[in-house]
PDB file of C-alpha atoms in Angstrom:
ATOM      1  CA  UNK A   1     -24.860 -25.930   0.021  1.00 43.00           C
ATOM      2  CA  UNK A   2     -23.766 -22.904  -1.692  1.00 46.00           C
ATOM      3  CA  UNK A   3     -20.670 -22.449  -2.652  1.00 46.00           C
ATOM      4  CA  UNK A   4     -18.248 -19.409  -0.861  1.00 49.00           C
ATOM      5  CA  UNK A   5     -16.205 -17.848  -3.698  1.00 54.00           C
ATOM      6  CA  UNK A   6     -12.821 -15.904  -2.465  1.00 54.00           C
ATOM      7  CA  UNK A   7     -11.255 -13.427  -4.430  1.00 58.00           C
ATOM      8  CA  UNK A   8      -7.440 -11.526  -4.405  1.00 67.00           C
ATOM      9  CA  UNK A   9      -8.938  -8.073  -3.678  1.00 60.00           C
ATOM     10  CA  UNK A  10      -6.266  -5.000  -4.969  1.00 64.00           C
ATOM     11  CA  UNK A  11      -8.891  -2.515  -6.476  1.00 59.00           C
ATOM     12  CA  UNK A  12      -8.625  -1.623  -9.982  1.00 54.00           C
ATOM     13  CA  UNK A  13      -9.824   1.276 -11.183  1.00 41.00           C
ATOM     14  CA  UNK A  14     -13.524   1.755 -10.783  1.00 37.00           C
ATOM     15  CA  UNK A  15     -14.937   5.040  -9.570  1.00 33.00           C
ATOM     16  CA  UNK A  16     -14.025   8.064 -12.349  1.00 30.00           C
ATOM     17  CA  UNK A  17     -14.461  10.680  -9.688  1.00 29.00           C
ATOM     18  CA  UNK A  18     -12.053   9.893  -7.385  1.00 31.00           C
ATOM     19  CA  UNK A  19      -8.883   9.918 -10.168  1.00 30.00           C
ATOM     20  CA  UNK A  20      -7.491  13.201  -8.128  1.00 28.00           C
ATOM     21  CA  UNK A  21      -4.028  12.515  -7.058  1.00 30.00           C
ATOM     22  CA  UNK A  22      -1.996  14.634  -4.813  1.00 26.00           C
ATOM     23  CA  UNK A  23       1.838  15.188  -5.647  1.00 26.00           C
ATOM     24  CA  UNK A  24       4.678  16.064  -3.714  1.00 27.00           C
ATOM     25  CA  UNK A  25       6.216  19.451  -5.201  1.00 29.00           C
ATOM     26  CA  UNK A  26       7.923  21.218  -2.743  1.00 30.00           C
ATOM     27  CA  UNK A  27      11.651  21.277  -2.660  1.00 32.00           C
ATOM     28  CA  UNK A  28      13.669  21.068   0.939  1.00 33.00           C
ATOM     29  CA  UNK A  29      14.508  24.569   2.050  1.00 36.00           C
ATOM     30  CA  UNK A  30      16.316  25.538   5.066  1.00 38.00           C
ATOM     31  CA  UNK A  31      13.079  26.922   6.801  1.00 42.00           C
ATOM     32  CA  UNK A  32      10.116  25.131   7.296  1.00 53.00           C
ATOM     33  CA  UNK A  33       7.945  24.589   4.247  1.00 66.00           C
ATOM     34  CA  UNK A  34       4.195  24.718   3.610  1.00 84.00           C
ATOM     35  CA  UNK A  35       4.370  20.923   3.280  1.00 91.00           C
ATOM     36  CA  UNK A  36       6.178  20.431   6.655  1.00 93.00           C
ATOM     37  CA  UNK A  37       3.714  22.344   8.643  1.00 94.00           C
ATOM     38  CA  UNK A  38       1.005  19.995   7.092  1.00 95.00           C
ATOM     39  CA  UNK A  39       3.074  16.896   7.960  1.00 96.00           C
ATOM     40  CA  UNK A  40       3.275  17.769  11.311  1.00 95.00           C
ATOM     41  CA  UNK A  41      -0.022  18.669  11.884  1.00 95.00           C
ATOM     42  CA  UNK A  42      -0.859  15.057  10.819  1.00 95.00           C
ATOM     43  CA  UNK A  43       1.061  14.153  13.206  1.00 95.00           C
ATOM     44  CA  UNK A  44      -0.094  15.554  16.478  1.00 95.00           C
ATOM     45  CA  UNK A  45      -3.979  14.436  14.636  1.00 94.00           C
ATOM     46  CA  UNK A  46      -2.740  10.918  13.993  1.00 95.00           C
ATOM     47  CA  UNK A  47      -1.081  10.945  17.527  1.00 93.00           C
ATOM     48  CA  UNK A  48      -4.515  11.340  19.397  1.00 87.00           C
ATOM     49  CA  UNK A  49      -5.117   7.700  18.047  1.00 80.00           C
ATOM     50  CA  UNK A  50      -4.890   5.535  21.155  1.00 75.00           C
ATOM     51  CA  UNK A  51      -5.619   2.293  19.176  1.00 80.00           C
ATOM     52  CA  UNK A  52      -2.847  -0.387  18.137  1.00 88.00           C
ATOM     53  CA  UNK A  53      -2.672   0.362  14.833  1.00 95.00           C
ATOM     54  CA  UNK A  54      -0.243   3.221  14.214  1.00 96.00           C
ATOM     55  CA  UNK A  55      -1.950   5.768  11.786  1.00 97.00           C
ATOM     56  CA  UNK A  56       1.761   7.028  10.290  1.00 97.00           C
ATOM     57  CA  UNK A  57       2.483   3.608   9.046  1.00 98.00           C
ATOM     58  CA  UNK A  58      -0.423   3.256   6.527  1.00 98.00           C
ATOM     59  CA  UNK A  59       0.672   3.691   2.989  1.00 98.00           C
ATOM     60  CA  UNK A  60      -1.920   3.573   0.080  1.00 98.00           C
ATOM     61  CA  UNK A  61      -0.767   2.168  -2.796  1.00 98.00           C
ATOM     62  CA  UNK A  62      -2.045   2.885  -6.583  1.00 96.00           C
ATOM     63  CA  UNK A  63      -0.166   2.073  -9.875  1.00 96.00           C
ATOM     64  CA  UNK A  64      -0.861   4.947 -12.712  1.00 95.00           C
ATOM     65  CA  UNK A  65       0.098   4.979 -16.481  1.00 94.00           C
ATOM     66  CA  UNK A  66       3.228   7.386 -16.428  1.00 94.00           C
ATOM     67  CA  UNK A  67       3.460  10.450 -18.632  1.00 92.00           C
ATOM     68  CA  UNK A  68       6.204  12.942 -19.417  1.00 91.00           C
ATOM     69  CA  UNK A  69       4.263  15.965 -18.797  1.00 86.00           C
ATOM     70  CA  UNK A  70       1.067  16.031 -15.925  1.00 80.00           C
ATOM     71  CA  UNK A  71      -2.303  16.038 -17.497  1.00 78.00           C
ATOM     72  CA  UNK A  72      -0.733  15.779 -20.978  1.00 83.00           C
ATOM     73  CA  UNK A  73      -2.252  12.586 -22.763  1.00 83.00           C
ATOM     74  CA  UNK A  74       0.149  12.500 -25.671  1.00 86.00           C
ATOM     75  CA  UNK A  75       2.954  12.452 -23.744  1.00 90.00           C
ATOM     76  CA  UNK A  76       2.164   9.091 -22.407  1.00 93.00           C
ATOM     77  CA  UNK A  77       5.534   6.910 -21.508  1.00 93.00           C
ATOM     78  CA  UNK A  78       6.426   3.790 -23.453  1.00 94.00           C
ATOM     79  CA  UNK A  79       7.858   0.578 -22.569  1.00 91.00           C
ATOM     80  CA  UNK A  80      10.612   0.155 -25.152  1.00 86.00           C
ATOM     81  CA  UNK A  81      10.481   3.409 -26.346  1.00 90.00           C
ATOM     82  CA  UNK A  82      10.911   6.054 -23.241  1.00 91.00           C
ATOM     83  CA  UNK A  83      13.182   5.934 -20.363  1.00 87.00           C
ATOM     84  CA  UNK A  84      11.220   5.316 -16.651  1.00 83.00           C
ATOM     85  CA  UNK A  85      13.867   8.130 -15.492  1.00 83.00           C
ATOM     86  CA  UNK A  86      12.162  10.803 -17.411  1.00 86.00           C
ATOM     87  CA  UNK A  87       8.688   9.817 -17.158  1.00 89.00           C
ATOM     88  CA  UNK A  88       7.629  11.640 -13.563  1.00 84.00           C
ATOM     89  CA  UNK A  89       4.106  12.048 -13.871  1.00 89.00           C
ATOM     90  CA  UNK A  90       1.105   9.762 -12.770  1.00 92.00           C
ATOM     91  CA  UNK A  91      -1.358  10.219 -15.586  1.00 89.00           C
ATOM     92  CA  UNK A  92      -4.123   7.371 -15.017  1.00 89.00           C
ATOM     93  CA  UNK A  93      -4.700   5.422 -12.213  1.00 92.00           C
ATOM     94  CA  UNK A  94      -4.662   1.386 -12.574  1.00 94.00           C
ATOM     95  CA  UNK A  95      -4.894  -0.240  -9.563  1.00 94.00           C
ATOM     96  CA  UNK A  96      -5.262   0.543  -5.448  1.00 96.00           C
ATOM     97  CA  UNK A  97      -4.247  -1.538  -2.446  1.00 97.00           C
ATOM     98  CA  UNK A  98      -3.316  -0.681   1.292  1.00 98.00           C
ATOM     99  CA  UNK A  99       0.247  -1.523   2.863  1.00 98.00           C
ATOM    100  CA  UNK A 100       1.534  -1.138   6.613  1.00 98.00           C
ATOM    101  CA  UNK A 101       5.035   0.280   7.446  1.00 98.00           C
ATOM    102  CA  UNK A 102       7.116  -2.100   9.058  1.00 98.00           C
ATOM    103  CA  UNK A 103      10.818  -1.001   8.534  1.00 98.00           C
ATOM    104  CA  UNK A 104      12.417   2.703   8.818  1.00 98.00           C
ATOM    105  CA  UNK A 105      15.937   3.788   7.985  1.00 98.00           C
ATOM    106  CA  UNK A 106      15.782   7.333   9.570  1.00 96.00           C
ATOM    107  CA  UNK A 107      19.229   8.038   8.967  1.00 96.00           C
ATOM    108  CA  UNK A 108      18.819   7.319   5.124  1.00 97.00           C
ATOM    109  CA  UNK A 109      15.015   8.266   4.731  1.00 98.00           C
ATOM    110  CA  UNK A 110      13.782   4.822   3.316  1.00 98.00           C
ATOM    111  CA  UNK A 111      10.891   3.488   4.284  1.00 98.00           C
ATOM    112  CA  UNK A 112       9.847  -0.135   4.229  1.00 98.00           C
ATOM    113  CA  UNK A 113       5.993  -1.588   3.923  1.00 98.00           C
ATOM    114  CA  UNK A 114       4.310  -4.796   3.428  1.00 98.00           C
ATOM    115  CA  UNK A 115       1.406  -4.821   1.406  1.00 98.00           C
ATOM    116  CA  UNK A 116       0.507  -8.447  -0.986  1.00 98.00           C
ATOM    117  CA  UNK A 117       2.210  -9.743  -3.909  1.00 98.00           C
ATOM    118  CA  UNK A 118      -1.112  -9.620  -6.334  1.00 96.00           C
ATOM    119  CA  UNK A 119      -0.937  -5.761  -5.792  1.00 97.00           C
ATOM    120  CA  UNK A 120       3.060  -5.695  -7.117  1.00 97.00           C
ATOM    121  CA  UNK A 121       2.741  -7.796 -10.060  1.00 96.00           C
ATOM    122  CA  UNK A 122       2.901  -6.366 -13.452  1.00 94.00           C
ATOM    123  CA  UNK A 123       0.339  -4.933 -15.236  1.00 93.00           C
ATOM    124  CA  UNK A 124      -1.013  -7.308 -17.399  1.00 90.00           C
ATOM    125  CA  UNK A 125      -2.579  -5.765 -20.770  1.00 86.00           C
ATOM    126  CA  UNK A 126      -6.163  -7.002 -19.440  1.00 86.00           C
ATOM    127  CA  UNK A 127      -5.781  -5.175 -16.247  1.00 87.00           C
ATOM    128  CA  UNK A 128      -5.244  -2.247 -18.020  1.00 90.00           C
ATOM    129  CA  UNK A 129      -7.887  -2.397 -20.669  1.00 86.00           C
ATOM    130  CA  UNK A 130     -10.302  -3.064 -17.711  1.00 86.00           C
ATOM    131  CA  UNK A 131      -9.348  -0.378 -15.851  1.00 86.00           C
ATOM    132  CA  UNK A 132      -9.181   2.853 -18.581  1.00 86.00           C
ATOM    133  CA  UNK A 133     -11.121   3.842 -21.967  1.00 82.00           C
ATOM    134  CA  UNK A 134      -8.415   4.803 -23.213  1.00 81.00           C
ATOM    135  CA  UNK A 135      -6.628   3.413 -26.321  1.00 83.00           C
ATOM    136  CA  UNK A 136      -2.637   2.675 -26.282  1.00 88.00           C
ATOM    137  CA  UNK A 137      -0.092   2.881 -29.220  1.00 86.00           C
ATOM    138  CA  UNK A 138       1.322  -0.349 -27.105  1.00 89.00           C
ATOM    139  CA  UNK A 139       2.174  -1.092 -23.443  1.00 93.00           C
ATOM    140  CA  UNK A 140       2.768   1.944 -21.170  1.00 94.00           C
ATOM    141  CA  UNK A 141       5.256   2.708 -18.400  1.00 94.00           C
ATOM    142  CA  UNK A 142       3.283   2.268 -15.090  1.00 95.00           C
ATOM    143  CA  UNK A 143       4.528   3.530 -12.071  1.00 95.00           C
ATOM    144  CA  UNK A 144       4.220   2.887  -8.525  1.00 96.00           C
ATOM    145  CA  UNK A 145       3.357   5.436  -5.320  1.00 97.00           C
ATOM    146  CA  UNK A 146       2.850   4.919  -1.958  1.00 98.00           C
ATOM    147  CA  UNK A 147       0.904   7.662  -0.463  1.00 97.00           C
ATOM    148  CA  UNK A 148       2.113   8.764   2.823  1.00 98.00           C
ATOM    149  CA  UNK A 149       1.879  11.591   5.029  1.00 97.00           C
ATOM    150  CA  UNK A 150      -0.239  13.702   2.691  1.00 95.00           C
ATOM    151  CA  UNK A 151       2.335  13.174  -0.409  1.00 95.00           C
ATOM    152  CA  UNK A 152       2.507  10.628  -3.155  1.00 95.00           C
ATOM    153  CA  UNK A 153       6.349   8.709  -3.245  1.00 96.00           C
ATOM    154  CA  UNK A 154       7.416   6.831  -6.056  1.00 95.00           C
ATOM    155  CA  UNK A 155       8.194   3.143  -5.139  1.00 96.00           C
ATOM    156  CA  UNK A 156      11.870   2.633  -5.761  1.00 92.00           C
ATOM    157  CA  UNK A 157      12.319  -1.045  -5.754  1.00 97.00           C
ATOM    158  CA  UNK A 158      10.150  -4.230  -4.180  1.00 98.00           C
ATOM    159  CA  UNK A 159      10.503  -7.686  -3.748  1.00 98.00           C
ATOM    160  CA  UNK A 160       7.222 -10.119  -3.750  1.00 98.00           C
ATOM    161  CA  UNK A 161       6.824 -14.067  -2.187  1.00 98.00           C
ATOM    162  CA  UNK A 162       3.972 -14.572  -4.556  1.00 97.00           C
ATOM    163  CA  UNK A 163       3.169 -18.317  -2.625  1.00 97.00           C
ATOM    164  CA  UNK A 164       2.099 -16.478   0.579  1.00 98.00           C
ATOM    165  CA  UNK A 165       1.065 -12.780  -1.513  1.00 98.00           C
ATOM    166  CA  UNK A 166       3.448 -10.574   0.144  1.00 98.00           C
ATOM    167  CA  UNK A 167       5.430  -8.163  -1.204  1.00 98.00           C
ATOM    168  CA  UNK A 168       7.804  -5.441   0.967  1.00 98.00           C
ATOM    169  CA  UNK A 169       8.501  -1.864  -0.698  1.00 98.00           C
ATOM    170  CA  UNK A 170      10.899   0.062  -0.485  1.00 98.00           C
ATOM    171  CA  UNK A 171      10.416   4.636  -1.230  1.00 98.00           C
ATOM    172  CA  UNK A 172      12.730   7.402   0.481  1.00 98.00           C
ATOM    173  CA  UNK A 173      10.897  10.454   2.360  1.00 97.00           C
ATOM    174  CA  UNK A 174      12.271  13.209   4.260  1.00 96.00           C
ATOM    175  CA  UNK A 175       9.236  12.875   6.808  1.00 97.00           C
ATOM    176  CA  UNK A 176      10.140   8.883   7.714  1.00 98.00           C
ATOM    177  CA  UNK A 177      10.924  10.073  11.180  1.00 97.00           C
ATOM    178  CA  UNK A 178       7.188   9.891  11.196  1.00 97.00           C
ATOM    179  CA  UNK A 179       6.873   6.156  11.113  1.00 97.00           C
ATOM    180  CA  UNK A 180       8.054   3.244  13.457  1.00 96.00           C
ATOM    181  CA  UNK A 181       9.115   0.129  13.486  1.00 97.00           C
ATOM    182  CA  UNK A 182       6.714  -2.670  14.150  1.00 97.00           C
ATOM    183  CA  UNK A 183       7.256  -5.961  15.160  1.00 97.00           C
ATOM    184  CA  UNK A 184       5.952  -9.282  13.689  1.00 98.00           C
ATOM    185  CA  UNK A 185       4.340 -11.916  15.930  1.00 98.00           C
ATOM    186  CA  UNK A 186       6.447 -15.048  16.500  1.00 97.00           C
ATOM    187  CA  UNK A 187       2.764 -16.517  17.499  1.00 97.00           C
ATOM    188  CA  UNK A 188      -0.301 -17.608  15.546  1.00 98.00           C
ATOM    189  CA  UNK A 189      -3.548 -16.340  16.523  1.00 98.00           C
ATOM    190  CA  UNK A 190      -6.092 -17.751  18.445  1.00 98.00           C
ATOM    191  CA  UNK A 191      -9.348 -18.206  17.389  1.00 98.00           C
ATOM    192  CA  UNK A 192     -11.637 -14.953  19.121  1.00 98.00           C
ATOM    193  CA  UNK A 193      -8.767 -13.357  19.592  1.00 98.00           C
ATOM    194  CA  UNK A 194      -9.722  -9.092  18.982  1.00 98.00           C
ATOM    195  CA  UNK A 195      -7.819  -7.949  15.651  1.00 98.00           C
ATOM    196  CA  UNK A 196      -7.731  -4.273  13.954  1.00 98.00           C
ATOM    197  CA  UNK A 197      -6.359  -3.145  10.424  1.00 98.00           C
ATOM    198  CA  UNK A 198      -5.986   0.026   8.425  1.00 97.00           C
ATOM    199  CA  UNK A 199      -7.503  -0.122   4.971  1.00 97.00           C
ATOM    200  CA  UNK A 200      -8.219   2.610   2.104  1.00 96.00           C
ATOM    201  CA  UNK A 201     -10.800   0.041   0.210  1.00 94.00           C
ATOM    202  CA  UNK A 202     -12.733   0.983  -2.848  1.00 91.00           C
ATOM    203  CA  UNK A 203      -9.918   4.155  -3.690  1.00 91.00           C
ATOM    204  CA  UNK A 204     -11.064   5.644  -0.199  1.00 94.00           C
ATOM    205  CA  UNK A 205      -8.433   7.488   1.018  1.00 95.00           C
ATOM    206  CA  UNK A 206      -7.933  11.199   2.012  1.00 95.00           C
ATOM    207  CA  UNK A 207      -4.400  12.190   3.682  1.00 95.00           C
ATOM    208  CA  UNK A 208      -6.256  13.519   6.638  1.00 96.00           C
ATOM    209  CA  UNK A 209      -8.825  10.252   7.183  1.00 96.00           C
ATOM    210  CA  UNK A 210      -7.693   6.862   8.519  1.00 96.00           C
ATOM    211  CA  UNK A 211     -10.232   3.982   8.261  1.00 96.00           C
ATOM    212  CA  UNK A 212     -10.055   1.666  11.497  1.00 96.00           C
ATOM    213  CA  UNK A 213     -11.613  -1.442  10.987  1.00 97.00           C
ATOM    214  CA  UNK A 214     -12.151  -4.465  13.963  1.00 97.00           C
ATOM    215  CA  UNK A 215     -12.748  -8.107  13.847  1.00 98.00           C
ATOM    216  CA  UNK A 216     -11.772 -11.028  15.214  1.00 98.00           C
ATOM    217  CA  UNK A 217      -9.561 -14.188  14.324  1.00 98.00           C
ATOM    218  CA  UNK A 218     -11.014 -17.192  13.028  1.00 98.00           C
ATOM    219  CA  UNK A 219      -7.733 -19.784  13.327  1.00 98.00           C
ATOM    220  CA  UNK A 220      -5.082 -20.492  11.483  1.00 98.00           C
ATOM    221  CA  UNK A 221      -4.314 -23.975   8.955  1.00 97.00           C
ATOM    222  CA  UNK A 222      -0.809 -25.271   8.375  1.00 96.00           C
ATOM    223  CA  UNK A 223      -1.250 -22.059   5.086  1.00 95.00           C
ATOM    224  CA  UNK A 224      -3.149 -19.565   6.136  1.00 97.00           C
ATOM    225  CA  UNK A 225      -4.949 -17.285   8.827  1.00 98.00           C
ATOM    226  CA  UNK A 226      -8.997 -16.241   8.548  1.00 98.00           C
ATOM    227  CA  UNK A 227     -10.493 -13.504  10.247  1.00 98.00           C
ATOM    228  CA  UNK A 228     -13.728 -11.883  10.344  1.00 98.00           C
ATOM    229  CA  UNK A 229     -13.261  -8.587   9.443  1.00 97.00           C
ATOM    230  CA  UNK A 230     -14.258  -5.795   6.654  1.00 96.00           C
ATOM    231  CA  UNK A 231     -12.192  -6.140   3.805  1.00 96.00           C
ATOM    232  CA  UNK A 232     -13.227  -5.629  -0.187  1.00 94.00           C
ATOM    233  CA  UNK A 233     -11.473  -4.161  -3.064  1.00 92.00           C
ATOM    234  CA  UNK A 234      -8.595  -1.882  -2.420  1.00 95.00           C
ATOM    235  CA  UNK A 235      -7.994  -3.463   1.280  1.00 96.00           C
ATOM    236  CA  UNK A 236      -5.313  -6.467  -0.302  1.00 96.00           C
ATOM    237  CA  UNK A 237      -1.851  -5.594   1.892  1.00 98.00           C
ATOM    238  CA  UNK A 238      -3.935  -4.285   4.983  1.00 98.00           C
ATOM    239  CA  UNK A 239      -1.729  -5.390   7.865  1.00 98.00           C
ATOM    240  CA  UNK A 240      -3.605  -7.583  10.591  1.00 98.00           C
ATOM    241  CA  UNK A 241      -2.549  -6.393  14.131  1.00 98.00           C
ATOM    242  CA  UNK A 242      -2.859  -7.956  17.261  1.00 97.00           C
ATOM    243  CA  UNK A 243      -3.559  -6.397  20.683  1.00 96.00           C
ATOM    244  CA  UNK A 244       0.042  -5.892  21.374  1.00 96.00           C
ATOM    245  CA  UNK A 245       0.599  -4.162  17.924  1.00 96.00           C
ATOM    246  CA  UNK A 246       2.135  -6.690  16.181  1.00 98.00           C
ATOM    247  CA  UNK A 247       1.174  -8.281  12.719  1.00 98.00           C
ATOM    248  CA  UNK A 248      -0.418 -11.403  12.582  1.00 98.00           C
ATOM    249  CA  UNK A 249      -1.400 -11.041   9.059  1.00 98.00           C
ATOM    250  CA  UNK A 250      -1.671  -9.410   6.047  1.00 98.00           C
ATOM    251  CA  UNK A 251      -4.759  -9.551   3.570  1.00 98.00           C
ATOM    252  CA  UNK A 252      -4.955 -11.007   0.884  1.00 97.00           C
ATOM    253  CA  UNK A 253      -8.635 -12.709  -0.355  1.00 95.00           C
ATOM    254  CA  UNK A 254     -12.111 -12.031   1.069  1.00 94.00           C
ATOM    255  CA  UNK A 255     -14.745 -13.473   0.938  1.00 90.00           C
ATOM    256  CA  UNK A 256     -16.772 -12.297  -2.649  1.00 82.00           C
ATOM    257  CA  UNK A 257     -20.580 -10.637  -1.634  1.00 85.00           C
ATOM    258  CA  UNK A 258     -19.846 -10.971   1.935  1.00 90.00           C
ATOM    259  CA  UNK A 259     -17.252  -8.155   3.126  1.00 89.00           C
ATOM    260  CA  UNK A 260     -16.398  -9.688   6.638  1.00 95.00           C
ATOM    261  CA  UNK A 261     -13.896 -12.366   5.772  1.00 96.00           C
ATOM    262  CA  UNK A 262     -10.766 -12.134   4.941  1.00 97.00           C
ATOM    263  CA  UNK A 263      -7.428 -14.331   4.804  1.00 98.00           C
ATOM    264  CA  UNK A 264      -3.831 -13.929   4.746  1.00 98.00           C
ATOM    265  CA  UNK A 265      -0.491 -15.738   5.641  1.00 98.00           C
ATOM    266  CA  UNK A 266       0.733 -16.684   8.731  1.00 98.00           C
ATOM    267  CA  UNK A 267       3.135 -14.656  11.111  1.00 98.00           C
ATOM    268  CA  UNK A 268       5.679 -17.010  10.655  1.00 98.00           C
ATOM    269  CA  UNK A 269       5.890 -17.031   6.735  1.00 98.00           C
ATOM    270  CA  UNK A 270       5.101 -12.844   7.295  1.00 98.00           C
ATOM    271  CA  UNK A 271       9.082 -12.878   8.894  1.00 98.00           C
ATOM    272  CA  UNK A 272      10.757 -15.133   7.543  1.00 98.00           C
ATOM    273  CA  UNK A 273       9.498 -13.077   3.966  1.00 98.00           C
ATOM    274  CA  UNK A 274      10.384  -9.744   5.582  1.00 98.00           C
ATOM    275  CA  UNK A 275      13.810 -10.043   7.079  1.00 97.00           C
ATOM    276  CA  UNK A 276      15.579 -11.380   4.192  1.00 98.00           C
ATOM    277  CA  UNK A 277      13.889  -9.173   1.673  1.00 98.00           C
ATOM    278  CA  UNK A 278      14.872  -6.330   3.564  1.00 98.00           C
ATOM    279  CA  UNK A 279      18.080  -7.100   4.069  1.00 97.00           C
ATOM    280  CA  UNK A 280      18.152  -7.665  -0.028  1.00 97.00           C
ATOM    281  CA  UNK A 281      16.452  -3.940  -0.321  1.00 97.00           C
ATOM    282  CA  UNK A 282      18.552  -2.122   2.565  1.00 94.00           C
ATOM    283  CA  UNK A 283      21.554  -2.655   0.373  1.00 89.00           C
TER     284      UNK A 283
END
C-alpha cells in the first residue's frame, strides 16, 4: 500500500512572472478618490455572488523582503541594522497563503483574518534562499500584506496557535466597512456534508477574480477535520465554510500529488483560538 504524504501548503515563491504587486498610494481626500470608485465597484461585482462564502472577506497574504526605496535593490532593509518603521516598500516576494475575514472594527478601521500559523512564522534563512537568487549581506526585514479590496495593507500585529496552525491578523483600512463579521460553528461537520472555500493557490490572485472552490467533508477525529476539496500551494489559511456561512475549518495540509484533500482544525479549537486572540489584538 502506498504511502499518502501530507504537506503544510503556504506557497513560496515559485513563478517569476507573477512578482507584480499592487500598492496602495492614494491619500484620503475629502472627495472621492480614484481608489474609492474602484473599491466600490468591487463591491457591487463581489455583491452579485449569491454563494456562502463572502467575496470581501478574502485576504491574500504574501511576505516580501522590505526595501527603503521601491524597485531599489541596494536599499534592501536589515534586521539589526535598519528600523521596520522606515522600510515601506515590498521588494521580493517570499511566501503566499489565503486568509478569511472574520472580525471588523468599523469604527476604528481594523480588520481581523484567520489564515494558518505555518504561513506567520518567521522566515527562516532556508525559506528565503529557496525562494530568491538573490544574495544577502545578512538577514533582511520581511514584511507582511494582506491584499484586500484591490490594495496591499501592511499586517500590523498577529498572534499564531501553532498546535492547531492558526494564526489571526490584525491591518487597518479605510474600506473595512466592506467586510463582515462571520461566525464560527459551535458544531463539527458531518461527513458529506457540502463545503466551499476561497483560495488564491499557486500566487493566483487578481483584485478583480475570486476563486470558489467546492467539496465535501470527510469527518472529523478528536484533532482534526478532512475534506475533499482543491487545495495546493498558496491555499494554507483558506477558511472552510459551511452551508450556513460559518467556518468549520481552516486549511492547513493537503494531500501531496493529489490536490483534493485537505485538513484543518476543528471549529471548536477555531474559537476558542479566535476570541481570546482578538481580544489580545483589539487592545
Amino acid at each position: 500500500m502506498g504511502v499518502v504524504m501530507f504537506k503544510k501548503i503556504a506557497s513560496g515563491f515559485m513563478l517569476s512572472f507573477l512578482c507584480f504587486v499592487q500598492i496602495s498610494c492614494c491619500s484620503i481626500n475629502s472627495y472621492k478618490s480614484s481608489n474609492d470608485i474602484y473599491v466600490s465597484y468591487l463591491d457591487k461585482k463581489f455583491n452579485k455572488n449569491k454563494g456562502k462564502v463572502i467575496n470581501q472577506n478574502f485576504v491574500f497574504l504574501q511576505k516580501y523582503v522590505m526595501t527603503k526605496n521601491q524597485n531599489d535593490y541596494t536599499q534592501i532593509c536589515y534586521k539589526e541594522k535598519d528600523s521596520y518603521a522606515e522600510c515601506n516598500d515590498p521588494l521580493v516576494p517570499i511566501s503566499s497563503a489565503s486568509g478569511y475575514i472574520v472580525k471588523v472594527d468599523k469604527k476604528n478601521n481594523d480588520i481581523y483574518a484567520l489564515t494558518a500559523a505555518h504561513w506567520c512564522e518567521e522566515v527562516t534563512k532556508n525559506e528565503l534562499y529557496d525562494s530568491t537568487d538573490l544574495i544577502f549581506d545578512g538577514m533582511p526585514i520581511i514584511g507582511y500584506f494582506a491584499a484586500f479590496m484591490g490594495s496591499n495593507f501592511k499586517i500590523k500585529r498577529y498572534i499564531m496557535d501553532p498546535v492547531n496552525d492558526l494564526c489571526l491578523i490584525k491591518f487597518s483600512s479605510k474600506y473595512a466597512k466592506y467586510a463582515k463579521d462571520v461566525n464560527i460553528s459551535n458544531t463539527d461537520p458531518n461527513i458529506g456534508d457540502k463545503v466551499y472555500t476561497i483560495s488564491a493557490p499557486m500566487w493566483s490572485h487578481e483584485a478583480e477574480l475570486r476563486q470558489h472552490y467546492e467539496g465535501k467533508s470527510s469527518g472529523c477525529d478528536d484533532y482534526e477535520c478532512a475534506f475533499t476539496i482543491p487545495a495546493t500551494y498558496g491555499s494554507s489559511g483558506s477558511a472552510i465554510i459551511n452551508e450556513n456561512g460559518e467556518i468549520i475549518s481552516v486549511i492547513s495540509r493537503a494531500a501531496v500529488e493529489f490536490n483534493n484533500y485537505a485538513m484543518g482544525a476543528k471549529p471548536e479549537a477555531i474559537k476558542q483560538f479566535s476570541e481570546k486572540a482578538y481580544e489580545t489584538l483589539r487592545r
